Tab-separated table of C-alpha atoms in Angstrom:
chain	number	residue	atom	x	y	z
A	1	ASP	CA	-60.218	44.128	-27.872
A	2	ILE	CA	-59.682	47.156	-30.088
A	3	LYS	CA	-62.163	49.915	-29.427
A	4	GLN	CA	-63.158	52.777	-31.727
A	5	GLN	CA	-61.647	55.250	-29.251
A	6	ASP	CA	-58.278	53.453	-29.471
A	7	ILE	CA	-58.239	54.058	-33.220
A	8	GLY	CA	-59.384	57.648	-32.794
A	9	ASP	CA	-56.452	58.314	-30.454
A	10	ILE	CA	-53.934	57.471	-33.202
A	11	LYS	CA	-53.257	60.648	-35.176
A	12	ASP	CA	-50.822	59.438	-37.878
A	13	LEU	CA	-53.087	56.945	-39.664
A	14	THR	CA	-53.955	57.126	-43.316
A	15	LYS	CA	-57.623	56.825	-44.207
A	16	ALA	CA	-57.020	53.321	-45.595
A	17	ASP	CA	-55.189	52.191	-42.437
A	18	ARG	CA	-57.943	53.648	-40.267
A	19	GLN	CA	-60.582	51.732	-42.256
A	20	ILE	CA	-58.650	48.479	-41.874
A	21	LEU	CA	-58.313	48.969	-38.116
A	22	GLU	CA	-62.009	49.838	-37.803
A	23	MET	CA	-62.838	46.417	-39.229
A	24	ALA	CA	-61.155	44.915	-36.135
A	25	VAL	CA	-63.432	46.785	-33.728
A	26	LYS	CA	-65.707	44.225	-32.133
A	27	PRO	CA	-69.322	45.309	-32.630
A	28	LYS	CA	-71.854	45.062	-29.842
A	29	TYR	CA	-73.796	41.837	-29.777
A	30	GLY	CA	-77.162	41.892	-31.453
A	31	SER	CA	-80.494	41.709	-29.723
A	32	ILE	CA	-82.078	38.565	-28.326
A	33	ASN	CA	-84.550	38.866	-31.226
A	34	ASP	CA	-81.659	38.540	-33.686
A	35	ALA	CA	-80.398	35.513	-31.772
A	36	THR	CA	-83.853	33.929	-31.773
A	37	LEU	CA	-84.265	34.534	-35.507
A	38	HIS	CA	-80.832	33.045	-36.120
A	39	ALA	CA	-81.735	29.973	-34.043
A	40	GLN	CA	-84.953	29.528	-36.040
A	41	LEU	CA	-83.129	29.843	-39.359
A	42	SER	CA	-80.380	27.466	-38.197
A	43	ALA	CA	-82.939	24.882	-37.094
A	44	LEU	CA	-84.806	25.164	-40.403
A	45	ASP	CA	-81.549	24.882	-42.324
A	46	LEU	CA	-80.448	21.841	-40.323
A	47	ALA	CA	-83.843	20.159	-40.707
A	48	THR	CA	-83.750	20.785	-44.465
A	49	CYS	CA	-80.284	19.244	-44.764
A	50	LEU	CA	-81.152	16.233	-42.591
A	51	SER	CA	-84.360	15.651	-44.504
A	52	GLY	CA	-82.514	15.765	-47.811
A	53	TRP	CA	-79.816	13.372	-46.653
A	54	SER	CA	-82.107	10.827	-45.029
A	55	ASN	CA	-84.833	10.728	-47.692
A	56	VAL	CA	-87.348	11.237	-44.892
A	57	ASN	CA	-89.773	14.109	-45.222
A	58	LEU	CA	-90.334	14.614	-41.496
A	59	VAL	CA	-87.395	15.755	-39.378
A	60	GLU	CA	-87.817	17.340	-35.969
A	61	VAL	CA	-85.197	19.755	-34.618
A	62	LEU	CA	-85.543	21.084	-31.085
A	63	VAL	CA	-84.199	24.544	-30.235
A	64	GLY	CA	-83.570	25.605	-26.625
A	65	TYR	CA	-84.505	29.290	-26.818
A	66	GLU	CA	-84.084	29.703	-23.053
A	67	THR	CA	-80.361	28.992	-23.408
A	68	LEU	CA	-79.956	32.038	-25.658
A	69	LYS	CA	-80.216	34.248	-22.566
A	70	HIS	CA	-77.079	32.621	-21.117
A	71	ILE	CA	-74.829	32.629	-24.187
A	72	GLU	CA	-72.426	35.544	-24.562
A	73	ASN	CA	-72.260	35.499	-28.367
A	74	THR	CA	-75.388	33.866	-29.702
A	75	VAL	CA	-74.839	34.189	-33.442
A	76	ASN	CA	-72.227	32.283	-35.427
A	77	LEU	CA	-72.615	32.884	-39.146
A	78	HIS	CA	-70.093	30.165	-39.992
A	79	ILE	CA	-72.149	27.202	-38.777
A	80	HIS	CA	-74.225	26.565	-41.884
A	81	HIS	CA	-71.914	26.153	-44.834
A	82	HIS	CA	-68.955	24.529	-43.114
A	83	GLU	CA	-71.002	21.730	-41.579
A	84	GLU	CA	-73.075	20.811	-44.628
A	85	PRO	CA	-71.214	21.852	-47.801
A	86	VAL	CA	-72.150	18.697	-49.681
A	87	ASN	CA	-75.837	19.555	-49.482
A	88	ARG	CA	-75.413	23.089	-50.876
A	89	THR	CA	-76.222	24.137	-54.397
A	90	GLU	CA	-73.721	26.134	-56.388
A	91	GLY	CA	-75.935	29.206	-55.977
A	92	GLU	CA	-76.097	28.808	-52.194
A	93	LEU	CA	-72.326	28.479	-51.951
A	94	LYS	CA	-71.811	31.582	-54.096
A	95	GLU	CA	-74.293	33.571	-52.000
A	96	TYR	CA	-72.556	32.455	-48.798
A	97	TYR	CA	-69.106	33.464	-50.040
A	98	ASP	CA	-70.460	36.783	-51.336
A	99	ILE	CA	-71.805	37.555	-47.847
A	100	LEU	CA	-68.450	36.735	-46.252
A	101	LYS	CA	-66.646	39.039	-48.703
A	102	LYS	CA	-68.830	42.061	-47.945
A	103	VAL	CA	-66.930	44.860	-46.269
A	104	LEU	CA	-69.458	46.595	-44.076
A	105	HIS	CA	-69.077	49.288	-41.469
A	106	PRO	CA	-69.359	47.522	-38.092
A	107	SER	CA	-72.253	49.687	-36.952
A	108	ARG	CA	-74.307	48.720	-40.042
A	109	ARG	CA	-73.183	45.108	-40.524
A	110	THR	CA	-76.011	43.391	-38.635
A	111	ALA	CA	-78.743	45.536	-40.169
A	112	THR	CA	-77.349	45.006	-43.666
A	113	LEU	CA	-77.011	41.233	-43.278
A	114	ARG	CA	-80.442	40.976	-41.646
């Protein structure tokens, strides 16, 4: 893993090169509250997709919140679009790709996306 201090120790970097390297610094994991919110949103998203595909209004999705305490990295922003692209509107796909294109400082990324 590249750490911020590793980048700071390199003296001959241009500002642009430093910014590119800073994007590779792995941010700290978010809070358990962020993970829980993400699980709720994922479950709602999955239930919405399943309901739309099956023509059934009632779909039940169970979420094991207790398991979140045992997972090292609890949030995976890639799960939604890649698993259900056929059920996405053009607007949803554009919004998803716009989020992925955002260049955010690692220390503000979670707060901005939240």
